[in-house]
Short mmCIF file of C-alpha atoms and ligand atoms in Angstrom, two decimals:
data_model
loop_
_atom_site.label_atom_id
_atom_site.label_comp_id
_atom_site.label_asym_id
_atom_site.label_seq_id
_atom_site.Cartn_x
_atom_site.Cartn_y
_atom_site.Cartn_z
CA MET Y 1211 30.48 -5.04 10.22
CA ALA Y 1212 29.54 -2.48 7.60
CA GLU Y 1213 31.93 -3.89 4.96
CA LYS Y 1214 29.93 -7.13 5.02
CA GLY Y 1215 26.65 -5.32 4.52
CA VAL Y 1216 24.85 -4.05 1.48
CA LYS Y 1217 26.21 -1.08 -0.43
CA ILE Y 1218 23.96 1.89 0.33
CA ALA Y 1219 24.26 5.14 -1.58
CA PRO Y 1220 24.61 8.10 0.81
CA ALA Y 1221 21.59 10.29 1.57
CA GLU Y 1222 23.03 13.27 -0.25
CA GLY Y 1223 20.96 16.23 -1.38
CA ARG Y 1224 17.28 16.88 -0.85
CA LEU Y 1225 14.56 14.27 -0.53
CA GLY Y 1226 11.21 15.31 -1.98
CA VAL Y 1227 8.26 13.71 -0.19
CA LEU Y 1228 5.21 13.74 -2.44
CA LEU Y 1229 1.92 13.36 -0.59
CA VAL Y 1230 -1.22 12.30 -2.37
CA GLY Y 1231 -3.95 14.01 -0.35
CA LEU Y 1232 -3.32 17.03 1.84
CA GLY Y 1233 -5.82 16.28 4.59
CA ALA Y 1234 -5.57 15.56 8.30
CA VAL Y 1235 -2.79 12.97 8.17
CA SER Y 1236 -0.61 14.80 5.63
CA THR Y 1237 -0.84 18.22 7.24
CA THR Y 1238 -0.15 16.75 10.70
CA PHE Y 1239 2.89 15.05 9.20
CA VAL Y 1240 4.20 18.17 7.43
CA ALA Y 1241 3.50 20.55 10.34
CA GLY Y 1242 5.09 18.03 12.71
CA VAL Y 1243 8.29 17.79 10.68
CA GLU Y 1244 8.54 21.59 10.54
CA ALA Y 1245 7.92 21.87 14.30
CA ILE Y 1246 10.49 19.17 15.06
CA LYS Y 1247 13.07 20.83 12.81
CA ARG Y 1248 12.69 24.00 14.90
CA GLY Y 1249 12.99 22.13 18.17
CA LEU Y 1250 9.37 22.94 19.12
CA ALA Y 1251 8.43 19.29 19.70
CA LEU Y 1252 9.79 15.76 19.72
CA PRO Y 1253 9.25 13.17 16.96
CA VAL Y 1254 7.34 10.87 19.32
CA GLY Y 1255 6.12 7.71 17.60
CA SER Y 1256 8.78 7.70 14.90
CA LEU Y 1257 11.12 4.72 14.80
CA THR Y 1258 13.53 6.42 12.39
CA GLN Y 1259 13.92 9.39 14.74
CA MET Y 1260 13.73 7.88 18.23
CA GLY Y 1261 14.17 4.13 17.80
CA THR Y 1262 17.32 2.18 18.58
CA VAL Y 1263 18.62 -1.14 17.33
CA ARG Y 1264 20.53 -3.56 19.52
CA LEU Y 1265 23.67 -4.94 17.89
CA GLY Y 1266 25.61 -8.00 18.95
CA LYS Y 1267 25.15 -9.64 22.34
CA ARG Y 1268 23.09 -8.20 25.19
CA THR Y 1269 26.34 -7.78 27.08
CA ASP Y 1270 27.95 -5.72 24.31
CA GLY Y 1271 26.08 -2.54 25.20
CA ARG Y 1272 25.68 -1.48 21.56
CA SER Y 1273 22.28 0.09 20.86
CA PRO Y 1274 22.71 2.97 18.42
CA LYS Y 1275 19.83 5.07 17.24
CA ILE Y 1276 18.47 3.72 13.96
CA LYS Y 1277 19.18 7.03 12.24
CA ASP Y 1278 22.83 6.78 13.27
CA PHE Y 1279 23.06 3.14 12.23
CA VAL Y 1280 21.68 3.38 8.70
CA PRO Y 1281 22.06 6.41 6.42
CA ILE Y 1282 18.63 8.01 6.64
CA ALA Y 1283 17.80 11.41 5.13
CA GLU Y 1284 17.91 14.33 7.57
CA LEU Y 1285 14.64 16.12 8.33
CA ASN Y 1286 16.32 19.34 7.16
CA ASP Y 1287 16.76 17.80 3.72
CA ILE Y 1288 13.06 16.99 3.26
CA VAL Y 1289 10.91 19.10 0.97
CA PHE Y 1290 7.20 18.43 0.60
CA GLY Y 1291 4.91 18.38 -2.40
CA ALA Y 1292 1.24 17.35 -2.58
CA TRP Y 1293 -1.85 16.85 -4.68
CA ASP Y 1294 -5.40 17.39 -3.45
CA ILE Y 1295 -8.83 17.92 -4.95
CA PHE Y 1296 -9.21 21.00 -2.73
CA PRO Y 1297 -6.96 24.01 -3.45
CA ASP Y 1298 -6.29 24.86 0.23
CA ASN Y 1299 -2.64 25.25 1.11
CA ALA Y 1300 -1.28 23.09 3.94
CA PHE Y 1301 -1.83 25.83 6.54
CA ASP Y 1302 -5.52 26.27 5.68
CA ALA Y 1303 -5.99 22.50 5.34
CA ALA Y 1304 -4.37 21.92 8.75
CA MET Y 1305 -6.58 24.59 10.33
CA LYS Y 1306 -9.66 22.90 8.84
CA ALA Y 1307 -8.51 19.45 9.94
CA GLY Y 1308 -8.29 20.80 13.50
CA VAL Y 1309 -5.77 18.24 14.70
CA LEU Y 1310 -2.98 20.55 15.89
CA ASP Y 1311 -3.23 23.63 18.09
CA LYS Y 1312 -3.47 26.97 16.29
CA ASP Y 1313 -0.46 28.18 18.29
CA LEU Y 1314 1.74 25.45 16.92
CA LEU Y 1315 0.44 25.89 13.37
CA ASN Y 1316 1.06 29.64 13.54
CA GLN Y 1317 4.70 28.99 14.39
CA VAL Y 1318 5.20 27.01 11.17
CA SER Y 1319 2.66 28.93 9.09
CA GLU Y 1320 5.14 30.14 6.47
CA GLN Y 1321 6.29 26.64 5.53
CA LEU Y 1322 2.74 25.31 5.55
CA ALA Y 1323 1.27 28.15 3.50
CA SER Y 1324 3.92 27.64 0.82
CA LEU Y 1325 2.78 24.05 0.29
CA LYS Y 1326 0.02 24.32 -2.30
CA PRO Y 1327 -1.52 21.17 -3.72
CA MET Y 1328 -1.16 20.37 -7.39
CA PRO Y 1329 -4.43 19.50 -9.19
CA ALA Y 1330 -5.41 15.93 -8.43
CA VAL Y 1331 -6.36 12.91 -10.47
CA PHE Y 1332 -9.81 12.23 -9.09
CA GLU Y 1333 -13.10 10.65 -10.01
CA GLN Y 1334 -16.20 10.95 -7.91
CA ASN Y 1335 -17.13 7.35 -8.43
CA TYR Y 1336 -14.20 6.18 -6.26
CA VAL Y 1337 -14.79 8.51 -3.30
CA LYS Y 1338 -18.51 9.10 -3.16
CA ARG Y 1339 -18.74 11.78 -0.49
CA LEU Y 1340 -16.14 14.28 -1.75
CA HIS Y 1341 -16.59 17.10 -4.26
CA GLY Y 1342 -13.57 19.21 -5.13
CA ASP Y 1343 -12.53 21.11 -8.24
CA ASN Y 1344 -8.73 21.16 -8.05
CA VAL Y 1345 -8.65 18.24 -10.49
CA LYS Y 1346 -6.94 17.41 -13.74
CA THR Y 1347 -8.75 16.72 -16.97
CA GLY Y 1348 -7.61 14.53 -19.81
CA LYS Y 1349 -9.09 12.45 -22.58
CA ASN Y 1350 -8.10 9.20 -20.90
CA LYS Y 1351 -6.41 7.81 -17.79
CA MET Y 1352 -3.07 7.46 -19.59
CA GLU Y 1353 -3.11 11.18 -20.29
CA LEU Y 1354 -3.75 11.81 -16.58
CA ALA Y 1355 -0.83 9.54 -15.69
CA GLU Y 1356 1.38 11.52 -18.08
CA GLN Y 1357 0.34 14.76 -16.38
CA LEU Y 1358 1.35 13.28 -13.00
CA ILE Y 1359 4.69 12.19 -14.46
CA GLU Y 1360 5.22 15.79 -15.58
CA ASP Y 1361 4.26 17.09 -12.10
CA ILE Y 1362 6.80 14.74 -10.54
CA ALA Y 1363 9.61 15.80 -12.89
CA ARG Y 1364 8.79 19.50 -12.46
CA PHE Y 1365 8.66 19.20 -8.67
CA LYS Y 1366 11.99 17.41 -8.62
CA SER Y 1367 13.80 19.99 -10.73
CA GLU Y 1368 12.16 23.09 -9.19
CA ASN Y 1369 13.00 21.90 -5.69
CA GLU Y 1370 16.43 20.57 -6.64
CA CYS Y 1371 15.74 17.16 -5.15
CA SER Y 1372 18.16 14.32 -5.61
CA ARG Y 1373 15.50 11.71 -4.69
CA LEU Y 1374 11.74 11.44 -4.22
CA ALA Y 1375 9.28 9.20 -2.31
CA MET Y 1376 5.49 9.18 -2.67
CA VAL Y 1377 3.00 8.40 0.11
CA TRP Y 1378 -0.73 7.88 -0.52
CA ALA Y 1379 -2.49 9.71 2.33
CA ALA Y 1380 -5.64 10.49 0.35
CA SER Y 1381 -9.17 9.28 1.03
CA THR Y 1382 -10.02 5.60 0.97
CA GLU Y 1383 -11.40 4.60 -2.40
CA ILE Y 1384 -14.30 2.20 -3.00
CA TYR Y 1385 -13.66 -1.52 -2.72
CA LEU Y 1386 -12.18 -3.04 -5.88
CA GLU Y 1387 -11.15 -6.59 -6.61
CA GLU Y 1388 -8.39 -7.65 -8.94
CA THR Y 1389 -9.54 -7.84 -12.57
CA GLU Y 1390 -7.95 -8.86 -15.89
CA ALA Y 1391 -6.81 -5.26 -16.32
CA HIS Y 1392 -4.62 -5.60 -13.22
CA LYS Y 1393 -2.93 -8.84 -14.18
CA SER Y 1394 -0.18 -7.59 -16.50
CA LEU Y 1395 1.44 -4.31 -17.38
CA ASP Y 1396 0.21 -4.52 -20.98
CA ALA Y 1397 -3.37 -5.05 -19.85
CA PHE Y 1398 -3.03 -2.23 -17.31
CA GLU Y 1399 -1.68 0.23 -19.86
CA LYS Y 1400 -4.42 -0.69 -22.30
CA ALA Y 1401 -6.94 -0.11 -19.50
CA LEU Y 1402 -5.44 3.36 -18.93
CA TYR Y 1403 -6.07 4.23 -22.58
CA ASP Y 1404 -9.55 2.66 -22.47
CA ASN Y 1405 -10.62 4.49 -19.29
CA ASP Y 1406 -11.35 1.12 -17.71
CA PRO Y 1407 -13.27 1.62 -14.41
CA SER Y 1408 -11.11 -1.01 -12.70
CA VAL Y 1409 -8.22 1.50 -12.77
CA ALA Y 1410 -8.78 3.74 -9.75
CA PRO Y 1411 -7.09 7.16 -9.38
CA SER Y 1412 -4.71 5.75 -6.74
CA MET Y 1413 -3.43 3.27 -9.33
CA ILE Y 1414 -2.74 6.13 -11.73
CA TYR Y 1415 -0.59 7.87 -9.10
CA ALA Y 1416 1.22 4.62 -8.34
CA TYR Y 1417 1.85 4.00 -12.04
CA ALA Y 1418 3.19 7.56 -12.47
CA ALA Y 1419 5.46 7.17 -9.44
CA LEU Y 1420 6.90 3.85 -10.62
CA LYS Y 1421 7.38 5.09 -14.17
CA SER Y 1422 9.29 8.03 -12.66
CA GLY Y 1423 11.43 5.71 -10.49
CA VAL Y 1424 9.81 6.99 -7.29
CA PRO Y 1425 9.11 4.62 -4.34
CA PHE Y 1426 5.40 4.40 -3.46
CA ALA Y 1427 3.89 3.67 -0.01
CA ASN Y 1428 0.14 3.18 0.30
CA GLY Y 1429 -1.26 4.51 3.59
CA ALA Y 1430 -4.88 3.60 2.78
CA PRO Y 1431 -6.57 0.22 2.23
CA ASN Y 1432 -7.20 0.70 -1.53
CA LEU Y 1433 -5.85 -2.01 -3.82
CA THR Y 1434 -3.62 0.59 -5.57
CA VAL Y 1435 -0.12 -0.86 -5.97
CA ASP Y 1436 -1.10 -4.34 -4.75
CA ILE Y 1437 -1.82 -5.70 -8.23
CA PRO Y 1438 0.47 -7.84 -10.39
CA ALA Y 1439 0.76 -5.17 -13.12
CA LEU Y 1440 2.23 -2.65 -10.69
CA THR Y 1441 4.29 -5.04 -8.56
CA LYS Y 1442 5.91 -6.19 -11.82
CA LEU Y 1443 6.45 -2.60 -12.90
CA ALA Y 1444 8.11 -1.90 -9.52
CA ASP Y 1445 10.48 -4.84 -10.04
CA GLN Y 1446 11.18 -3.82 -13.58
CA GLN Y 1447 11.88 -0.20 -12.62
CA LYS Y 1448 13.84 -1.32 -9.51
CA VAL Y 1449 11.61 0.76 -7.25
CA PRO Y 1450 10.42 -0.19 -3.73
CA ILE Y 1451 6.70 -0.30 -2.93
CA CYS Y 1452 4.72 -1.07 0.22
CA GLY Y 1453 1.24 -0.92 1.72
CA LYS Y 1454 -1.57 -1.10 2.70
CA ASP Y 1455 -3.42 0.97 5.30
CA LEU Y 1456 -1.51 2.53 8.17
CA LYS Y 1457 -1.77 0.50 11.35
CA THR Y 1458 -2.86 3.02 13.96
CA GLY Y 1459 -5.72 3.07 16.54
CA GLN Y 1460 -7.78 -0.03 16.96
CA THR Y 1461 -5.91 -2.41 14.67
CA PHE Y 1462 -2.65 -1.40 16.31
CA MET Y 1463 -4.18 -2.44 19.66
CA LYS Y 1464 -5.43 -5.69 18.13
CA THR Y 1465 -2.01 -6.66 16.84
CA ILE Y 1466 -0.54 -6.01 20.28
CA LEU Y 1467 -3.17 -7.93 22.20
CA ALA Y 1468 -4.02 -10.86 19.94
CA PRO Y 1469 -0.44 -12.25 19.83
CA GLY Y 1470 -0.38 -12.06 23.64
CA LEU Y 1471 -3.63 -14.01 24.02
CA LYS Y 1472 -2.41 -16.60 21.55
CA SER Y 1473 0.96 -16.90 23.28
CA ARG Y 1474 -0.87 -17.96 26.48
CA LEU Y 1475 -3.25 -20.21 24.51
CA LEU Y 1476 -6.33 -18.31 25.64
CA GLY Y 1477 -9.33 -18.90 23.39
CA LEU Y 1478 -11.55 -16.36 21.66
CA HIS Y 1479 -15.33 -16.41 21.24
CA GLY Y 1480 -15.58 -12.98 19.71
CA TRP Y 1481 -14.08 -9.54 19.20
CA TYR Y 1482 -16.44 -6.63 18.69
CA SER Y 1483 -14.85 -3.33 17.64
CA THR Y 1484 -16.62 -0.06 17.11
CA ASN Y 1485 -15.41 3.49 16.58
CA ILE Y 1486 -16.74 7.01 16.53
CA LEU Y 1487 -14.84 9.34 14.24
CA GLY Y 1488 -15.73 12.82 13.05
CA ASN Y 1489 -13.09 13.88 10.54
CA ARG Y 1490 -13.31 13.86 6.75
CA ASP Y 1491 -11.94 10.33 6.70
CA GLY Y 1492 -14.90 9.33 8.90
CA GLU Y 1493 -17.27 11.06 6.48
CA VAL Y 1494 -15.76 9.24 3.46
CA LEU Y 1495 -15.93 5.92 5.32
CA ASP Y 1496 -19.59 6.54 6.12
CA ASP Y 1497 -20.31 5.47 2.56
CA PRO Y 1498 -20.77 1.67 2.46
CA GLU Y 1499 -18.64 1.16 -0.68
CA ASN Y 1500 -15.72 3.08 0.82
CA PHE Y 1501 -16.18 1.43 4.23
CA LYS Y 1502 -16.05 -2.01 2.61
CA THR Y 1503 -12.40 -1.34 1.61
CA LYS Y 1504 -11.52 -0.43 5.20
CA GLU Y 1505 -13.52 -3.30 6.67
CA GLU Y 1506 -11.70 -5.91 4.59
CA SER Y 1507 -8.39 -4.47 5.72
CA LYS Y 1508 -9.38 -4.42 9.41
CA LEU Y 1509 -10.96 -7.86 9.43
CA SER Y 1510 -8.01 -9.80 8.03
CA VAL Y 1511 -5.77 -9.17 11.04
CA LEU Y 1512 -7.20 -11.54 13.67
CA GLU Y 1513 -7.57 -14.57 11.39
CA HIS Y 1514 -3.93 -14.33 10.43
CA ILE Y 1515 -2.61 -13.84 13.94
CA LEU Y 1516 -4.76 -16.44 15.68
CA GLN Y 1517 -4.51 -19.14 12.97
CA PRO Y 1518 -7.81 -20.99 13.62
CA GLU Y 1519 -6.65 -23.73 11.24
CA VAL Y 1520 -3.71 -24.50 13.54
CA TYR Y 1521 -5.65 -23.97 16.82
CA PRO Y 1522 -9.25 -25.01 16.04
CA ASP Y 1523 -10.13 -25.62 19.72
CA LEU Y 1524 -9.26 -22.04 20.58
CA TYR Y 1525 -10.12 -19.98 17.53
CA ASP Y 1526 -12.44 -21.81 15.19
CA GLY Y 1527 -15.46 -19.70 14.22
CA PHE Y 1528 -14.84 -16.71 16.49
CA SER Y 1529 -17.03 -13.72 15.73
CA HIS Y 1530 -15.27 -10.57 14.52
CA VAL Y 1531 -17.23 -7.39 13.91
CA VAL Y 1532 -15.81 -3.97 13.00
CA ARG Y 1533 -17.83 -0.75 12.80
CA ILE Y 1534 -16.94 2.87 12.08
CA ASN Y 1535 -19.56 5.46 12.93
CA TYR Y 1536 -19.27 8.98 11.55
CA TYR Y 1537 -19.87 11.32 14.48
CA PRO Y 1538 -18.83 14.91 13.63
CA PRO Y 1539 -18.39 16.35 17.17
CA ARG Y 1540 -15.31 14.19 17.74
CA GLY Y 1541 -13.33 15.42 14.75
CA ASP Y 1542 -10.01 13.61 14.48
CA ASN Y 1543 -10.21 12.41 18.09
CA LYS Y 1544 -11.50 8.96 17.47
CA GLU Y 1545 -12.82 6.75 20.24
CA GLY Y 1546 -12.43 3.05 19.64
CA TRP Y 1547 -14.12 0.46 21.83
CA ASP Y 1548 -13.34 -3.21 21.84
CA ASN Y 1549 -15.24 -5.91 23.65
CA ILE Y 1550 -13.27 -9.14 23.65
CA ASP Y 1551 -14.85 -12.41 24.81
CA ILE Y 1552 -12.07 -14.81 25.67
CA PHE Y 1553 -11.97 -18.14 27.49
CA GLY Y 1554 -9.36 -19.82 29.66
CA TRP Y 1555 -8.65 -23.03 31.61
CA LEU Y 1556 -11.53 -25.52 31.23
CA GLY Y 1557 -13.32 -23.08 28.94
CA TYR Y 1558 -14.21 -20.50 31.61
CA PRO Y 1559 -15.23 -17.22 29.93
CA MET Y 1560 -13.69 -13.82 30.60
CA GLN Y 1561 -14.00 -10.36 29.02
CA ILE Y 1562 -11.60 -7.59 28.14
CA LYS Y 1563 -12.80 -4.05 27.36
CA ILE Y 1564 -10.68 -1.43 25.66
CA ASP Y 1565 -11.62 2.20 25.32
CA PHE Y 1566 -8.93 3.91 23.28
CA LEU Y 1567 -9.37 7.68 23.15
CA CYS Y 1568 -6.90 8.17 20.38
CA ARG Y 1569 -6.00 10.84 17.88
CA ASP Y 1570 -5.95 9.38 14.44
CA SER Y 1571 -3.56 11.70 12.68
CA ILE Y 1572 -1.23 12.00 15.67
CA LEU Y 1573 -0.76 8.24 15.41
CA ALA Y 1574 -0.48 8.24 11.61
CA ALA Y 1575 1.93 11.16 11.03
CA PRO Y 1576 5.10 9.49 12.40
CA LEU Y 1577 4.34 6.41 10.31
CA CYS Y 1578 4.27 8.55 7.15
CA LEU Y 1579 7.64 10.03 8.10
CA ASP Y 1580 9.19 6.61 8.72
CA LEU Y 1581 7.77 5.21 5.49
CA ALA Y 1582 9.11 8.05 3.37
CA LEU Y 1583 12.55 7.74 4.99
CA PHE Y 1584 12.72 3.94 4.91
CA MET Y 1585 11.50 3.78 1.31
CA ASP Y 1586 14.22 6.21 0.33
CA LEU Y 1587 16.76 4.12 2.25
CA ALA Y 1588 15.50 0.96 0.53
CA GLN Y 1589 15.94 2.53 -2.87
CA ARG Y 1590 19.46 3.67 -2.08
CA ALA Y 1591 20.21 0.13 -0.85
CA GLY Y 1592 19.08 -1.30 -4.20
CA MET Y 1593 15.92 -2.94 -2.78
CA LYS Y 1594 13.05 -3.20 -5.24
CA GLY Y 1595 9.44 -4.37 -5.37
CA ILE Y 1596 7.42 -5.25 -2.25
CA GLN Y 1597 9.12 -4.22 1.00
CA GLU Y 1598 7.70 -6.77 3.41
CA TRP Y 1599 10.05 -5.62 6.17
CA LEU Y 1600 7.83 -2.51 6.41
CA SER Y 1601 4.76 -4.64 7.34
CA PHE Y 1602 5.18 -3.11 10.81
CA TYR Y 1603 3.38 -0.01 9.55
CA PHE Y 1604 0.38 -1.62 7.89
CA LYS Y 1605 -2.99 -3.19 8.69
CA SER Y 1606 -2.91 -5.25 5.56
CA PRO Y 1607 0.75 -5.78 4.63
CA GLN Y 1608 1.59 -6.40 1.02
CA THR Y 1609 3.45 -9.66 0.48
CA ALA Y 1610 4.74 -11.75 -2.38
CA PRO Y 1611 1.99 -13.81 -4.10
CA GLY Y 1612 1.08 -16.92 -2.10
CA LEU Y 1613 2.70 -15.66 1.11
CA TYR Y 1614 0.43 -14.90 4.04
CA PRO Y 1615 1.14 -11.56 5.73
CA GLU Y 1616 2.76 -11.36 9.15
CA HIS Y 1617 0.50 -9.28 11.41
CA ASP Y 1618 2.07 -9.79 14.84
CA ILE Y 1619 3.56 -6.37 15.59
CA PHE Y 1620 6.46 -7.83 17.58
CA ILE Y 1621 7.47 -10.18 14.77
CA GLN Y 1622 7.08 -7.27 12.35
CA LEU Y 1623 9.43 -5.12 14.43
CA MET Y 1624 11.96 -7.93 14.67
CA LYS Y 1625 11.78 -8.36 10.89
CA LEU Y 1626 12.31 -4.64 10.37
CA LYS Y 1627 15.30 -4.43 12.71
CA ASN Y 1628 16.85 -7.61 11.32
CA THR Y 1629 16.56 -6.09 7.85
CA LEU Y 1630 18.50 -3.06 9.06
CA ARG Y 1631 21.13 -5.35 10.67
CA HIS Y 1632 21.34 -7.29 7.41
CA LEU Y 1633 21.84 -4.09 5.43
CA ARG Y 1634 24.77 -3.16 7.66
CA GLY Y 1635 26.29 -6.63 7.80
CA GLU Y 1636 25.57 -7.13 11.52
CA ASP Y 1637 24.55 -10.49 13.01
CA LEU Y 1638 20.80 -11.06 12.95
CA ILE Y 1639 19.28 -11.41 16.41
CA THR Y 1640 17.45 -14.68 16.96
CA HIS Y 1641 16.83 -14.23 20.71
CA LEU Y 1642 18.15 -17.77 21.28
CA GLY Y 1643 20.51 -16.54 23.98
CA LEU Y 1644 22.05 -19.92 24.91
CA GLU Y 1645 25.53 -18.44 24.54
CA TYR Y 1646 25.06 -16.48 27.78
CA TYR Y 1647 24.88 -19.78 29.70
CA ASP Y 1648 27.71 -21.71 28.03
N1 LIG V 2045 -5.30 8.58 10.51
C1 LIG V 2045 -5.17 7.30 10.63
O1 LIG V 2045 -4.99 6.79 11.71
C2 LIG V 2045 -5.22 6.45 9.40
C3 LIG V 2045 -4.91 5.11 9.53
C4 LIG V 2045 -4.94 4.31 8.41
C5 LIG V 2045 -5.27 4.83 7.20
N2 LIG V 2045 -5.60 6.13 7.09
C6 LIG V 2045 -5.99 6.59 5.78
O2 LIG V 2045 -5.24 7.70 5.40
C7 LIG V 2045 -6.00 8.46 4.49
C8 LIG V 2045 -5.97 9.93 4.89
O3 LIG V 2045 -6.66 10.11 6.12
P1 LIG V 2045 -7.02 11.59 6.59
O4 LIG V 2045 -7.56 11.48 7.95
O5 LIG V 2045 -5.89 12.51 6.31
O6 LIG V 2045 -8.22 11.94 5.59
P2 LIG V 2045 -8.65 13.38 5.06
O7 LIG V 2045 -10.02 13.20 4.51
O8 LIG V 2045 -8.43 14.44 6.09
O9 LIG V 2045 -7.60 13.65 3.90
C9 LIG V 2045 -7.62 12.98 2.69
C10 LIG V 2045 -7.40 14.01 1.59
O10 LIG V 2045 -7.29 13.32 0.37
C11 LIG V 2045 -7.88 14.13 -0.63
N3 LIG V 2045 -8.13 13.27 -1.79
C12 LIG V 2045 -9.10 12.36 -1.99
N4 LIG V 2045 -8.95 11.75 -3.18
C13 LIG V 2045 -7.83 12.29 -3.74
C14 LIG V 2045 -7.15 12.08 -4.95
N5 LIG V 2045 -7.59 11.17 -5.84
N6 LIG V 2045 -6.04 12.79 -5.21
C15 LIG V 2045 -5.57 13.71 -4.31
N7 LIG V 2045 -6.20 13.96 -3.14
C16 LIG V 2045 -7.31 13.26 -2.87
C17 LIG V 2045 -9.10 14.69 0.04
O11 LIG V 2045 -9.56 15.83 -0.61
C18 LIG V 2045 -8.57 14.98 1.44
O12 LIG V 2045 -8.08 16.31 1.57
C19 LIG V 2045 -7.41 7.85 4.46
O13 LIG V 2045 -7.54 6.98 3.37
C20 LIG V 2045 -7.42 7.06 5.73
O14 LIG V 2045 -8.33 5.98 5.68
C21 LIG V 2045 -5.58 6.96 8.17
#
């Protein structure tokens, strides 16, 4: 029982959730939390709020809510902060994003209007399509990092927070590969002073968070905290990190379906995925350099789940295509189509079609909430560095070097719940179940 588990500091005092980017996802998250706090809506889609965890044997009848099983911060104790390149407060930004009904937003307008973004660290080169002027200036990237560190400290003291967590919910940056500047903390810090282009703004936020002892979750596919310099810094500072790219819409569907096809040993000739999306994220991703970052993240999933090297007869050389088309009339209401060409017994071909009329930010907001709360829990439980147990939330989970990521959503959920059981000293569940037949 709990005495056997890990010592977890209580969730006392206020938790400051710092959002990088105050766009569709962030405002839907903040407005949602405010609406839920007032009993106007339910936290649908959030594991920390609605999920349960089975303990002991199936016959024991013990399935507490996760939030009653592990000490998670209360929604009433959350206070939000944000940075954005546009000066709009969260109410105006939410109105522009057009995800939530005006009626609902009006009911939480006071809280939203009081959330005003701090000036951002931004450079046009990394997000080609955006132009905003709520940005910091400094003679080099280290100076910008220092300004963020000051923002973090000021926010914490002004809002009387006992703990903080940072979530990157800003635009997807251009595709970057690991360079020498990313390999060690010394090289990284030198690169900050030298204004090295391989240090993207998202890395500056991550560096500032880690230096301030603040957990950092990356909701976008940018490299950001997935470089040796920053994973080492996270270890050194004893701060949890996780990423990358929230697993919502189409990739969420893929990681549900692909493990099922593989479990029945059905083969795959090809998987064609296309989307229409009309929000600002869609506009940013309309630029080929920004789309490349997203594409890499989306493409990796099937290879890892299907393991063509283990099942060459079923999965060798399948075709996998992913497209995102910017189509303004749809706003945040993305439509994702998948055409899946599979084959069965004796090689006979079959097709599956999916048409997912989803709402991007409605799917993403509860993941941001869970990540902020679980990262805070992890820190209070003394967990540091990469939090692989939070792979459940990501398209491209960060893992230790040399370890391939686990993409199967059901394995990811099992891993997450077993981590919670481990923290509380409960038996891990293997699903062996032979004891019921002894
Ligand atoms: N909604 C989903 O289902 C989903 C899933 C996975 C990933 N994501 C990612 O989450 C991110 C946010 O998505 P969104 O729909 O809210 O986009 P959005 O365009 O509505 O919001 C992003 C905000 O970030 C701001 N921004 C850009 N660069 C910044 C910087 N350097 N510092 C501070 N602010 C900055 C922009 O001005 C904008 O307001 C995107 O990267 C998106 O790819 C979303």
